[in-house]
Amino acid sequence: MSLNVVKFPVFPHLKKIIFPPRWLILFFLFLILNPVSSYAQEDLSSSWFNYHRVNMLVFLIFFFAVIVIFIERAKVGKSLFIRRIAGLDAIEEAVGRATEMGKPVLYISGIEDVDNIQTVASMIILGNVAKMVAGYETPLYVPVCMPFVVPIAEERVKEGYAAAGKPEAYNRDNVRYISSEQFAYAAGVNGIMMREKPAANLMFGSFYAESLLMAETGLATGAIQVAGTANIHQLPFFIVACDYTIIGEELFATSAYLSKEPKLLGSLKGSDLAKAIIMIILAVGALLDTLGITHFASWFYIE
Amino acid sequence: MGTGEILWNGLALFLTLSIFSILYKDNPFYKIAEHLVVGVSAGYFAIILYYNSFIPKVWVPVVHESKFLYILPTILGVLMWTRFSRKWSWVSRYPIAAYMGIGMGVAIPVTMQAYILVPLYATMQPIGFTSMALFNNLLVAAGVLCALVYFFFSKEHTGAFGGVAKVGIWTLMVGFGAGFGLTVMGRVSLLIERFTFMRDYLQKLFGF
Amino acid sequence: MAFYEKLMTMDRRVVYITMALAVAIPLFVPFQVPIHTTSEVKSVYDFIESLKPGDRLLIAIDYDPNAMAELHPMALTICRQCFAKGIKLFFVTLSQNGPGMAEQLVSRLSKEFNKKNGVDYIYLGYKPYPGLVILSMGQNFRISFPMDYYGTPVDSMPIMQGIRNYDDMKAVIAFEAGWVADSWIGDANGRYKLPVALGLTGVMTADYYPYIQSKQIIGLMGGLKGAAEYETLAKAKDRIASRGMKVQTITHIVVILFIIVGNIGFFMSRRKKL
């Protein structure tokens, strides 16, 4: 049974969590609004609630609510528009070229662990790349940096091959753990690039100083390169060394667009609304500050 | 310089040159150096983890201090080893789920505070054209707004909206340019350090 | 082949050799370049200068040998300044290959200043998963570091008496070559209000300037230039970074020339195509 179809009667306690009794709501309101206790707590480590950060809690609840609402809308099949990311065409073109040349595709998922959302997005794109590659019967190499990422990468590639109707083409050895050390990993990947000469290098995830080393090596081997990262400081190197670069949050948009997964689509739409609200707050706050009204901005101050 | 220093520094010099040799073309020396980096790094990490994590966080608490609660996370960690069995590999999803859950729980409030609300508050500054400080604030606020528009996915980048998004990407490109310049400095620093090492070694060796 | 086509198809090995010469030759030619200090570096220096003898600082050596060229000079200069002022230092490393870097720094400086382990400084060692370690230190250093790097229980050391968490530290000076810097800002400063000063590799520097405006960090030192500035402010005797700046100047000129030449070639070939 999928978790999505679990109803309240199956887990009656869920209802209590989602719709807490009135006394509990009043208790939390008392905690939040109680002016005496809010300044009496000096030792924050011994308290359950940090009263100085209520504004952050409000924001978190608001953004969560917005995202959950959009996810629910996506789940019931409401059409949620997302503009097409140009980088997607570049990925298809790169895989296509590798197929024409009869050379492998190299997929690099960054150097961070699965708790990093970029790695998660990268794994989603990997699944779609695997599906694409399996369709063309092109070899796909996935050198991995962090041990926790290996099983997930294996699963994604396997699922991709299965989705393309070619589960037998999946080769577990093509998903390889290289090293958790940043530059050792880069050296290993560079070695693969130099020896295997992949026709397409796809680099999506969280990258640091190793980004240029790998992108430069890929450029030297003549591979078509598509990269994407939300680590702003690494984008310049991808921009100069790759054929196409997916910038910042476009990485998450790409994963949502490719997977059509309600959770990702809803999250993206929710974060779009959050961004619109932040833009309005920023513009209003700056204008009011210019007029000498600082009270509005102080709502967003976190002690 | 003693014999040991001559040998070890000589080996370091040889490995440095081996890595540099990739700039000419792929060759056996580069391959040796490359595999050595990967292997040494993996071995070093394993030993570091054993002495800095396993001994103080598992062995000492459980065996010497009888803190048996530490067995629970240890079991979760051991479950990761089920990846080696095709039959039992599904079990490893539990520690992964626990790790991801903890990671997300830790990351979300921090992200909201440190990377959204605090920078938002810092960007809400008086803006204007009458002084350099006010104009700088205006540039920062406008740059942030335009960049946010570029990352707005619910609307096609056409018309005036597309124009603002274009200003956003230019703003980003200016930032990338600054980053690239600093990176050149960083990379050259690495080269300087290696060249300085080689010069000092050769000077000591041959006494010039 | 036209001149601009030659520019566009220049063998990259020519670039490598030119760069190698641009680095090697200045190393043998004695000359100096002026070093101007910036406010972001000076604020770190002023902060350390404002500390009193006996104050405690957390020093995070979160870099591997590959970032040593940029970060080791600034770490050396700052630790020297701290030891000279009688500040007690708590070393920690959250980078995989960082233990060796920190060990080298600690052993060298403790000998130089005749400082005692466990009294004037402590080297807590390495633990994986930096974000969680940074959070745990906010509660109690002993959660992640019940023993120091050398295996001595921290409670047996005089320097740890009465020390619990970040409340007992004046700040963390974090030398960073990767994403651990985000954790210091987000977790240590964001959650526990620990003041943070950063020493960063050149690659990362541009990304961390916004945190100065938002006052999430005291200041930052970016790459070799930041290290050279700090050496100038601290009037350091061993000016490793400052010596490197003359080479930087020459290589930057060479890089700028390459960019100009490359762009001339690019625009001329594009005009020809049109």
PDB file of C-alpha atoms in Angstrom, chain C residues 16-270:
ATOM      1  CA  TYR C  16      50.748  26.138 -19.314  1.00  0.00           C
ATOM      2  CA  ILE C  17      54.397  26.868 -20.061  1.00  0.00           C
ATOM      3  CA  THR C  18      53.848  30.632 -19.982  1.00  0.00           C
ATOM      4  CA  MET C  19      52.106  30.331 -16.618  1.00  0.00           C
ATOM      5  CA  ALA C  20      54.876  28.101 -15.268  1.00  0.00           C
ATOM      6  CA  LEU C  21      57.476  30.681 -16.277  1.00  0.00           C
ATOM      7  CA  ALA C  22      55.361  33.505 -14.842  1.00  0.00           C
ATOM      8  CA  VAL C  23      55.398  31.702 -11.502  1.00  0.00           C
ATOM      9  CA  ALA C  24      58.969  30.395 -11.538  1.00  0.00           C
ATOM     10  CA  ILE C  25      60.909  33.489 -12.639  1.00  0.00           C
ATOM     11  CA  PRO C  26      59.605  35.924  -9.940  1.00  0.00           C
ATOM     12  CA  LEU C  27      60.515  33.355  -7.278  1.00  0.00           C
ATOM     13  CA  PHE C  28      64.184  33.938  -8.100  1.00  0.00           C
ATOM     14  CA  VAL C  29      63.945  37.708  -8.630  1.00  0.00           C
ATOM     15  CA  PRO C  30      63.925  39.811  -5.454  1.00  0.00           C
ATOM     16  CA  PHE C  31      61.234  42.512  -5.543  1.00  0.00           C
ATOM     17  CA  GLN C  32      58.177  43.457  -3.498  1.00  0.00           C
ATOM     18  CA  VAL C  33      54.655  44.619  -4.194  1.00  0.00           C
ATOM     19  CA  PRO C  34      52.688  46.926  -1.888  1.00  0.00           C
ATOM     20  CA  ILE C  35      49.929  45.225   0.119  1.00  0.00           C
ATOM     21  CA  HIS C  36      46.871  47.304   0.969  1.00  0.00           C
ATOM     22  CA  THR C  37      44.658  46.079   3.765  1.00  0.00           C
ATOM     23  CA  THR C  38      40.879  45.824   3.433  1.00  0.00           C
ATOM     24  CA  SER C  39      38.207  46.370   6.083  1.00  0.00           C
ATOM     25  CA  GLU C  40      37.033  42.738   6.087  1.00  0.00           C
ATOM     26  CA  VAL C  41      40.520  41.520   7.061  1.00  0.00           C
ATOM     27  CA  LYS C  42      41.146  44.386   9.476  1.00  0.00           C
ATOM     28  CA  SER C  43      37.932  43.612  11.363  1.00  0.00           C
ATOM     29  CA  VAL C  44      39.250  40.099  12.096  1.00  0.00           C
ATOM     30  CA  TYR C  45      42.592  41.531  13.207  1.00  0.00           C
ATOM     31  CA  ASP C  46      40.911  44.166  15.400  1.00  0.00           C
ATOM     32  CA  PHE C  47      38.677  41.535  16.965  1.00  0.00           C
ATOM     33  CA  ILE C  48      41.639  39.385  17.998  1.00  0.00           C
ATOM     34  CA  GLU C  49      43.536  42.441  19.188  1.00  0.00           C
ATOM     35  CA  SER C  50      40.576  43.335  21.425  1.00  0.00           C
ATOM     36  CA  LEU C  51      40.817  40.014  23.298  1.00  0.00           C
ATOM     37  CA  LYS C  52      42.488  39.775  26.698  1.00  0.00           C
ATOM     38  CA  PRO C  53      45.008  37.196  27.944  1.00  0.00           C
ATOM     39  CA  GLY C  54      43.150  34.080  29.113  1.00  0.00           C
ATOM     40  CA  ASP C  55      40.264  34.576  26.660  1.00  0.00           C
ATOM     41  CA  ARG C  56      39.368  31.467  24.690  1.00  0.00           C
ATOM     42  CA  LEU C  57      39.130  31.035  20.940  1.00  0.00           C
ATOM     43  CA  LEU C  58      38.017  28.059  18.910  1.00  0.00           C
ATOM     44  CA  ILE C  59      40.273  27.473  15.893  1.00  0.00           C
ATOM     45  CA  ALA C  60      38.814  25.301  13.137  1.00  0.00           C
ATOM     46  CA  ILE C  61      41.402  23.863  10.744  1.00  0.00           C
ATOM     47  CA  ASP C  62      38.972  22.607   8.123  1.00  0.00           C
ATOM     48  CA  TYR C  63      41.268  22.182   5.166  1.00  0.00           C
ATOM     49  CA  ASP C  64      43.276  19.486   3.459  1.00  0.00           C
ATOM     50  CA  PRO C  65      46.838  19.689   2.107  1.00  0.00           C
ATOM     51  CA  ASN C  66      45.459  20.932  -1.212  1.00  0.00           C
ATOM     52  CA  ALA C  67      44.312  24.203   0.384  1.00  0.00           C
ATOM     53  CA  MET C  68      47.419  24.499   2.527  1.00  0.00           C
ATOM     54  CA  ALA C  69      49.036  27.075   0.251  1.00  0.00           C
ATOM     55  CA  GLU C  70      46.253  29.565   0.874  1.00  0.00           C
ATOM     56  CA  LEU C  71      45.105  28.795   4.389  1.00  0.00           C
ATOM     57  CA  HIS C  72      48.195  27.665   6.272  1.00  0.00           C
ATOM     58  CA  PRO C  73      49.906  31.098   6.150  1.00  0.00           C
ATOM     59  CA  MET C  74      46.872  32.863   7.613  1.00  0.00           C
ATOM     60  CA  ALA C  75      46.321  30.149  10.228  1.00  0.00           C
ATOM     61  CA  LEU C  76      49.972  30.434  11.277  1.00  0.00           C
ATOM     62  CA  THR C  77      49.832  34.228  11.553  1.00  0.00           C
ATOM     63  CA  ILE C  78      46.587  34.285  13.549  1.00  0.00           C
ATOM     64  CA  CYS C  79      47.653  31.521  15.940  1.00  0.00           C
ATOM     65  CA  ARG C  80      50.966  33.300  16.516  1.00  0.00           C
ATOM     66  CA  GLN C  81      49.099  36.515  17.306  1.00  0.00           C
ATOM     67  CA  CYS C  82      46.835  34.615  19.731  1.00  0.00           C
ATOM     68  CA  PHE C  83      49.637  32.769  21.513  1.00  0.00           C
ATOM     69  CA  ALA C  84      51.638  35.992  21.805  1.00  0.00           C
ATOM     70  CA  LYS C  85      48.631  37.628  23.473  1.00  0.00           C
ATOM     71  CA  GLY C  86      48.141  34.711  25.877  1.00  0.00           C
ATOM     72  CA  ILE C  87      44.828  33.620  24.356  1.00  0.00           C
ATOM     73  CA  LYS C  88      43.890  29.994  24.993  1.00  0.00           C
ATOM     74  CA  LEU C  89      43.267  28.088  21.791  1.00  0.00           C
ATOM     75  CA  PHE C  90      40.912  25.147  21.216  1.00  0.00           C
ATOM     76  CA  PHE C  91      41.833  23.467  17.948  1.00  0.00           C
ATOM     77  CA  VAL C  92      39.378  21.301  16.083  1.00  0.00           C
ATOM     78  CA  THR C  93      39.289  19.914  12.560  1.00  0.00           C
ATOM     79  CA  LEU C  94      36.234  18.843  10.630  1.00  0.00           C
ATOM     80  CA  SER C  95      37.935  18.103   7.346  1.00  0.00           C
ATOM     81  CA  GLN C  96      38.892  14.560   6.454  1.00  0.00           C
ATOM     82  CA  ASN C  97      42.563  15.251   5.853  1.00  0.00           C
ATOM     83  CA  GLY C  98      42.637  18.135   8.295  1.00  0.00           C
ATOM     84  CA  PRO C  99      44.102  16.274  11.319  1.00  0.00           C
ATOM     85  CA  GLY C 100      47.567  16.311   9.793  1.00  0.00           C
ATOM     86  CA  MET C 101      47.325  20.012   8.980  1.00  0.00           C
ATOM     87  CA  ALA C 102      46.197  20.895  12.488  1.00  0.00           C
ATOM     88  CA  GLU C 103      48.791  18.611  14.098  1.00  0.00           C
ATOM     89  CA  GLN C 104      51.568  20.270  12.120  1.00  0.00           C
ATOM     90  CA  LEU C 105      50.352  23.731  13.099  1.00  0.00           C
ATOM     91  CA  VAL C 106      49.873  22.867  16.775  1.00  0.00           C
ATOM     92  CA  SER C 107      53.223  21.134  17.233  1.00  0.00           C
ATOM     93  CA  ARG C 108      55.134  23.877  15.413  1.00  0.00           C
ATOM     94  CA  LEU C 109      53.556  26.771  17.311  1.00  0.00           C
ATOM     95  CA  SER C 110      53.553  25.113  20.734  1.00  0.00           C
ATOM     96  CA  LYS C 111      57.327  24.661  20.458  1.00  0.00           C
ATOM     97  CA  GLU C 112      57.805  28.183  19.111  1.00  0.00           C
ATOM     98  CA  PHE C 113      55.863  29.798  21.991  1.00  0.00           C
ATOM     99  CA  ASN C 114      56.630  27.139  24.630  1.00  0.00           C
ATOM    100  CA  LYS C 115      52.910  26.483  25.183  1.00  0.00           C
ATOM    101  CA  LYS C 116      51.660  23.410  27.060  1.00  0.00           C
ATOM    102  CA  ASN C 117      49.094  20.993  25.718  1.00  0.00           C
ATOM    103  CA  GLY C 118      46.043  20.880  27.970  1.00  0.00           C
ATOM    104  CA  VAL C 119      46.984  24.144  29.665  1.00  0.00           C
ATOM    105  CA  ASP C 120      47.456  26.794  26.987  1.00  0.00           C
ATOM    106  CA  TYR C 121      45.808  24.932  24.154  1.00  0.00           C
ATOM    107  CA  ILE C 122      43.969  21.742  23.370  1.00  0.00           C
ATOM    108  CA  TYR C 123      43.724  19.861  20.105  1.00  0.00           C
ATOM    109  CA  LEU C 124      40.342  18.147  20.089  1.00  0.00           C
ATOM    110  CA  GLY C 125      40.909  16.277  16.837  1.00  0.00           C
ATOM    111  CA  TYR C 126      38.627  15.217  14.020  1.00  0.00           C
ATOM    112  CA  LYS C 127      35.087  13.921  13.804  1.00  0.00           C
ATOM    113  CA  PRO C 128      33.131  13.249  10.604  1.00  0.00           C
ATOM    114  CA  TYR C 129      29.829  14.916   9.669  1.00  0.00           C
ATOM    115  CA  PRO C 130      30.724  18.538  10.407  1.00  0.00           C
ATOM    116  CA  GLY C 131      27.179  19.928  10.710  1.00  0.00           C
ATOM    117  CA  LEU C 132      26.274  17.522  13.496  1.00  0.00           C
ATOM    118  CA  VAL C 133      29.617  18.006  15.260  1.00  0.00           C
ATOM    119  CA  ILE C 134      29.212  21.804  15.157  1.00  0.00           C
ATOM    120  CA  LEU C 135      25.710  21.498  16.612  1.00  0.00           C
ATOM    121  CA  SER C 136      26.837  19.084  19.329  1.00  0.00           C
ATOM    122  CA  MET C 137      29.677  21.399  20.395  1.00  0.00           C
ATOM    123  CA  GLY C 138      27.021  24.064  20.937  1.00  0.00           C
ATOM    124  CA  GLN C 139      25.628  21.866  23.703  1.00  0.00           C
ATOM    125  CA  ASN C 140      28.824  20.415  25.071  1.00  0.00           C
ATOM    126  CA  PHE C 141      32.267  19.870  23.586  1.00  0.00           C
ATOM    127  CA  ARG C 142      32.392  16.487  25.305  1.00  0.00           C
ATOM    128  CA  ILE C 143      29.565  15.046  23.180  1.00  0.00           C
ATOM    129  CA  SER C 144      31.775  14.907  20.104  1.00  0.00           C
ATOM    130  CA  PHE C 145      35.146  15.131  21.788  1.00  0.00           C
ATOM    131  CA  PRO C 146      35.289  13.129  25.016  1.00  0.00           C
ATOM    132  CA  MET C 147      39.015  12.726  24.318  1.00  0.00           C
ATOM    133  CA  ASP C 148      41.499  14.972  22.627  1.00  0.00           C
ATOM    134  CA  TYR C 149      43.374  14.059  19.431  1.00  0.00           C
ATOM    135  CA  TYR C 150      46.059  12.204  21.396  1.00  0.00           C
ATOM    136  CA  GLY C 151      43.520  10.078  23.303  1.00  0.00           C
ATOM    137  CA  THR C 152      43.631  11.944  26.635  1.00  0.00           C
ATOM    138  CA  PRO C 153      40.206  12.415  28.296  1.00  0.00           C
ATOM    139  CA  VAL C 154      39.437  16.123  28.007  1.00  0.00           C
ATOM    140  CA  ASP C 155      38.116  16.300  31.574  1.00  0.00           C
ATOM    141  CA  SER C 156      41.582  15.503  32.862  1.00  0.00           C
ATOM    142  CA  MET C 157      43.006  18.654  31.262  1.00  0.00           C
ATOM    143  CA  PRO C 158      43.178  21.964  33.132  1.00  0.00           C
ATOM    144  CA  ILE C 159      42.138  23.982  30.056  1.00  0.00           C
ATOM    145  CA  MET C 160      38.785  22.172  29.931  1.00  0.00           C
ATOM    146  CA  GLN C 161      37.847  22.891  33.544  1.00  0.00           C
ATOM    147  CA  GLY C 162      34.628  24.896  33.560  1.00  0.00           C
ATOM    148  CA  ILE C 163      34.364  24.748  29.784  1.00  0.00           C
ATOM    149  CA  ARG C 164      31.078  23.494  28.439  1.00  0.00           C
ATOM    150  CA  ASN C 165      30.129  24.878  25.036  1.00  0.00           C
ATOM    151  CA  TYR C 166      30.307  27.900  22.725  1.00  0.00           C
ATOM    152  CA  ASP C 167      29.228  30.181  25.592  1.00  0.00           C
ATOM    153  CA  ASP C 168      32.761  29.762  26.929  1.00  0.00           C
ATOM    154  CA  MET C 169      34.396  30.816  23.638  1.00  0.00           C
ATOM    155  CA  LYS C 170      34.868  34.355  22.379  1.00  0.00           C
ATOM    156  CA  ALA C 171      34.576  33.262  18.758  1.00  0.00           C
ATOM    157  CA  VAL C 172      35.562  30.663  16.219  1.00  0.00           C
ATOM    158  CA  ILE C 173      38.208  31.484  13.651  1.00  0.00           C
ATOM    159  CA  ALA C 174      37.427  28.970  10.932  1.00  0.00           C
ATOM    160  CA  PHE C 175      39.863  28.250   8.114  1.00  0.00           C
ATOM    161  CA  GLU C 176      37.719  26.730   5.427  1.00  0.00           C
ATOM    162  CA  ALA C 177      38.253  25.011   2.098  1.00  0.00           C
ATOM    163  CA  GLY C 178      34.708  23.705   1.682  1.00  0.00           C
ATOM    164  CA  TRP C 179      31.111  23.741   2.771  1.00  0.00           C
ATOM    165  CA  VAL C 180      31.893  23.447   6.511  1.00  0.00           C
ATOM    166  CA  ALA C 181      31.979  27.266   6.434  1.00  0.00           C
ATOM    167  CA  ASP C 182      28.207  27.217   5.858  1.00  0.00           C
ATOM    168  CA  SER C 183      27.765  25.114   8.953  1.00  0.00           C
ATOM    169  CA  TRP C 184      29.795  27.489  11.089  1.00  0.00           C
ATOM    170  CA  ILE C 185      27.628  30.366   9.887  1.00  0.00           C
ATOM    171  CA  GLY C 186      24.300  28.542   9.991  1.00  0.00           C
ATOM    172  CA  ASP C 187      24.716  26.297  13.005  1.00  0.00           C
ATOM    173  CA  ALA C 188      27.321  27.889  15.277  1.00  0.00           C
ATOM    174  CA  ASN C 189      26.417  31.508  14.632  1.00  0.00           C
ATOM    175  CA  GLY C 190      22.782  31.050  13.647  1.00  0.00           C
ATOM    176  CA  ARG C 191      21.769  28.727  16.425  1.00  0.00           C
ATOM    177  CA  TYR C 192      24.295  29.422  19.173  1.00  0.00           C
ATOM    178  CA  LYS C 193      25.265  33.050  18.403  1.00  0.00           C
ATOM    179  CA  LEU C 194      28.961  32.185  18.362  1.00  0.00           C
ATOM    180  CA  PRO C 195      30.827  34.983  16.522  1.00  0.00           C
ATOM    181  CA  VAL C 196      32.494  33.571  13.406  1.00  0.00           C
ATOM    182  CA  ALA C 197      35.512  34.842  11.464  1.00  0.00           C
ATOM    183  CA  LEU C 198      36.469  33.057   8.270  1.00  0.00           C
ATOM    184  CA  GLY C 199      39.706  32.340   6.494  1.00  0.00           C
ATOM    185  CA  LEU C 200      38.734  31.146   3.023  1.00  0.00           C
ATOM    186  CA  THR C 201      40.260  29.820  -0.142  1.00  0.00           C
ATOM    187  CA  GLY C 202      40.110  32.202  -3.093  1.00  0.00           C
ATOM    188  CA  VAL C 203      37.488  30.058  -4.809  1.00  0.00           C
ATOM    189  CA  MET C 204      35.025  30.531  -1.967  1.00  0.00           C
ATOM    190  CA  THR C 205      35.665  34.123  -1.011  1.00  0.00           C
ATOM    191  CA  ALA C 206      33.192  35.971  -3.263  1.00  0.00           C
ATOM    192  CA  ASP C 207      30.354  33.825  -1.983  1.00  0.00           C
ATOM    193  CA  TYR C 208      30.827  34.839   1.637  1.00  0.00           C
ATOM    194  CA  TYR C 209      30.914  38.627   1.318  1.00  0.00           C
ATOM    195  CA  PRO C 210      27.122  38.976   1.855  1.00  0.00           C
ATOM    196  CA  TYR C 211      27.550  37.557   5.367  1.00  0.00           C
ATOM    197  CA  ILE C 212      29.647  40.560   6.328  1.00  0.00           C
ATOM    198  CA  GLN C 213      26.790  42.937   5.485  1.00  0.00           C
ATOM    199  CA  SER C 214      24.323  40.778   7.413  1.00  0.00           C
ATOM    200  CA  LYS C 215      26.801  40.692  10.344  1.00  0.00           C
ATOM    201  CA  GLN C 216      26.758  36.893  10.424  1.00  0.00           C
ATOM    202  CA  ILE C 217      30.549  36.933  10.345  1.00  0.00           C
ATOM    203  CA  ILE C 218      33.060  39.280  11.959  1.00  0.00           C
ATOM    204  CA  GLY C 219      35.130  39.438   8.794  1.00  0.00           C
ATOM    205  CA  LEU C 220      36.941  37.247   6.305  1.00  0.00           C
ATOM    206  CA  MET C 221      40.347  36.651   4.823  1.00  0.00           C
ATOM    207  CA  GLY C 222      40.188  35.561   1.204  1.00  0.00           C
ATOM    208  CA  GLY C 223      42.964  33.433  -0.245  1.00  0.00           C
ATOM    209  CA  LEU C 224      46.609  34.393  -0.374  1.00  0.00           C
ATOM    210  CA  LYS C 225      45.722  38.087  -0.636  1.00  0.00           C
ATOM    211  CA  GLY C 226      43.774  37.899   2.635  1.00  0.00           C
ATOM    212  CA  ALA C 227      46.670  36.078   4.268  1.00  0.00           C
ATOM    213  CA  ALA C 228      49.146  38.690   3.010  1.00  0.00           C
ATOM    214  CA  GLU C 229      46.952  41.480   4.348  1.00  0.00           C
ATOM    215  CA  TYR C 230      46.800  39.795   7.728  1.00  0.00           C
ATOM    216  CA  GLU C 231      50.570  39.369   7.780  1.00  0.00           C
ATOM    217  CA  THR C 232      50.907  43.086   7.077  1.00  0.00           C
ATOM    218  CA  LEU C 233      48.497  44.024   9.871  1.00  0.00           C
ATOM    219  CA  ALA C 234      50.111  41.647  12.357  1.00  0.00           C
ATOM    220  CA  LYS C 235      53.632  42.674  11.242  1.00  0.00           C
ATOM    221  CA  ALA C 236      54.414  38.980  10.887  1.00  0.00           C
ATOM    222  CA  LYS C 237      58.087  37.976  10.729  1.00  0.00           C
ATOM    223  CA  ASP C 238      57.467  34.946   8.528  1.00  0.00           C
ATOM    224  CA  ARG C 239      55.724  36.609   5.571  1.00  0.00           C
ATOM    225  CA  ILE C 240      54.972  33.542   3.428  1.00  0.00           C
ATOM    226  CA  ALA C 241      51.823  34.947   1.839  1.00  0.00           C
ATOM    227  CA  SER C 242      53.269  38.405   1.257  1.00  0.00           C
ATOM    228  CA  ARG C 243      56.168  36.868  -0.652  1.00  0.00           C
ATOM    229  CA  GLY C 244      53.685  34.989  -2.819  1.00  0.00           C
ATOM    230  CA  MET C 245      51.867  38.189  -3.770  1.00  0.00           C
ATOM    231  CA  LYS C 246      54.656  39.333  -6.091  1.00  0.00           C
ATOM    232  CA  VAL C 247      54.226  36.116  -8.072  1.00  0.00           C
ATOM    233  CA  GLN C 248      50.458  36.623  -7.991  1.00  0.00           C
ATOM    234  CA  THR C 249      50.864  40.074  -9.505  1.00  0.00           C
ATOM    235  CA  ILE C 250      52.931  38.797 -12.433  1.00  0.00           C
ATOM    236  CA  THR C 251      50.671  35.820 -13.101  1.00  0.00           C
ATOM    237  CA  HIS C 252      47.544  37.981 -12.966  1.00  0.00           C
ATOM    238  CA  ILE C 253      49.046  40.267 -15.615  1.00  0.00           C
ATOM    239  CA  VAL C 254      49.754  37.198 -17.779  1.00  0.00           C
ATOM    240  CA  VAL C 255      46.195  35.906 -17.282  1.00  0.00           C
ATOM    241  CA  ILE C 256      44.717  39.294 -18.175  1.00  0.00           C
ATOM    242  CA  LEU C 257      46.844  39.376 -21.342  1.00  0.00           C
ATOM    243  CA  PHE C 258      45.634  35.887 -22.273  1.00  0.00           C
ATOM    244  CA  ILE C 259      42.023  36.939 -21.731  1.00  0.00           C
ATOM    245  CA  ILE C 260      42.491  40.002 -23.947  1.00  0.00           C
ATOM    246  CA  VAL C 261      44.242  37.987 -26.668  1.00  0.00           C
ATOM    247  CA  GLY C 262      41.626  35.236 -26.510  1.00  0.00           C
ATOM    248  CA  ASN C 263      38.776  37.715 -26.752  1.00  0.00           C
ATOM    249  CA  ILE C 264      40.371  39.481 -29.720  1.00  0.00           C
ATOM    250  CA  GLY C 265      40.576  36.113 -31.465  1.00  0.00           C
ATOM    251  CA  PHE C 266      37.008  35.226 -30.523  1.00  0.00           C
ATOM    252  CA  PHE C 267      35.448  38.480 -31.704  1.00  0.00           C
ATOM    253  CA  MET C 268      37.485  38.605 -34.916  1.00  0.00           C
ATOM    254  CA  SER C 269      36.540  35.050 -35.851  1.00  0.00           C
ATOM    255  CA  ARG C 270      32.888  35.794 -35.071  1.00  0.00           C
TER     256      ARG C 270
END
